[in-house]
């Protein structure tokens, strides 16, 4: 569970900074998944995109961008779980 202080700090960010934080968190999760895949001797060649706040992106495009990363992480986790069984 997220601490109230961390949640409040996030709430105080502007929208672009929030997008950057979310992007960095997804990249970190992707790195964890890569470590798991390497541990199970699976191909860890996938990328999680880094959101660039300097790029003009409307909300629909941003949501699609993030959704693609979430989908990729999910797919990679399924491959790790399949190997674990």
Coordinates of C-alpha atoms in Angstrom, one line a residue:
X1 CA 0.0 0.0 0.0
X2 CA 1.2 3.5 -0.9
X3 CA 2.0 5.8 2.0
X4 CA -0.2 8.8 2.4
X5 CA 2.8 11.1 2.1
X6 CA 3.9 9.6 -1.2
X7 CA 0.3 9.7 -2.5
X8 CA 0.0 13.4 -1.5
X9 CA 3.4 14.2 -3.2
X10 CA 2.1 12.6 -6.4
X11 CA -1.1 14.5 -6.3
X12 CA 0.8 17.8 -6.1
X13 CA 2.7 17.2 -9.3
X14 CA 1.5 18.7 -12.5
X15 CA 0.1 16.4 -15.2
X16 CA 3.3 16.0 -17.2
X17 CA 5.3 15.2 -14.1
X18 CA 2.7 12.6 -13.2
X19 CA 3.0 11.0 -16.6
X20 CA 6.8 10.9 -16.2
X21 CA 6.5 9.3 -12.8
X22 CA 4.2 6.6 -14.1
X23 CA 6.5 6.0 -17.1
X24 CA 9.5 5.6 -14.8
X25 CA 7.6 3.2 -12.6
X26 CA 6.7 1.1 -15.6
X27 CA 10.3 1.1 -16.7
X28 CA 11.4 -0.1 -13.2
X29 CA 8.8 -2.9 -13.3
X30 CA 10.0 -3.9 -16.7
X31 CA 13.6 -4.1 -15.3
X32 CA 12.3 -6.4 -12.5
X33 CA 10.6 -8.6 -15.0
X34 CA 13.8 -8.8 -17.1
X35 CA 15.8 -9.9 -14.0
X36 CA 13.1 -12.6 -13.4
X37 CA 13.3 -13.8 -17.0
X38 CA 17.1 -13.9 -16.8
X39 CA 16.9 -16.0 -13.6
X40 CA 14.7 -18.5 -15.4
X41 CA 16.9 -18.5 -18.5
X42 CA 14.3 -16.9 -20.6
X43 CA 14.8 -14.3 -23.4
X44 CA 14.6 -10.9 -21.7
X45 CA 14.7 -8.9 -24.9
X46 CA 11.8 -6.5 -24.6
X47 CA 11.5 -2.8 -24.0
X48 CA 9.3 -0.5 -22.0
X49 CA 9.0 2.8 -23.7
X50 CA 10.0 6.0 -21.9
X51 CA 7.4 8.7 -22.0
X52 CA 8.9 12.0 -23.2
X53 CA 7.2 15.0 -21.6
X54 CA 8.7 17.2 -24.3
X55 CA 6.6 15.5 -27.0
X56 CA 3.1 16.9 -27.7
X57 CA 0.8 14.0 -26.9
X58 CA -2.9 14.1 -26.4
X59 CA -4.5 12.1 -23.6
X60 CA -5.7 9.3 -25.9
X61 CA -2.2 8.8 -27.3
X62 CA -0.7 8.9 -23.9
X63 CA -3.2 6.3 -22.6
X64 CA -2.5 4.1 -25.6
X65 CA 1.3 4.5 -25.0
X66 CA 0.9 3.5 -21.3
X67 CA -1.5 0.7 -22.1
X68 CA 1.0 -0.8 -24.6
X69 CA 3.7 -0.9 -21.9
X70 CA 1.3 -2.5 -19.4
X71 CA 0.3 -5.1 -21.9
X72 CA 4.0 -5.9 -22.6
X73 CA 4.7 -6.3 -18.9
X74 CA 1.7 -8.5 -18.5
X75 CA 2.8 -10.7 -21.5
X76 CA 6.3 -11.0 -20.1
X77 CA 5.0 -11.9 -16.6
X78 CA 2.9 -14.6 -18.1
X79 CA 5.9 -16.1 -19.8
X80 CA 7.8 -16.1 -16.4
X81 CA 4.8 -17.7 -14.6
X82 CA 4.6 -20.4 -17.3
X83 CA 8.2 -21.2 -16.8
X84 CA 7.8 -21.4 -13.0
X85 CA 5.0 -24.0 -13.3

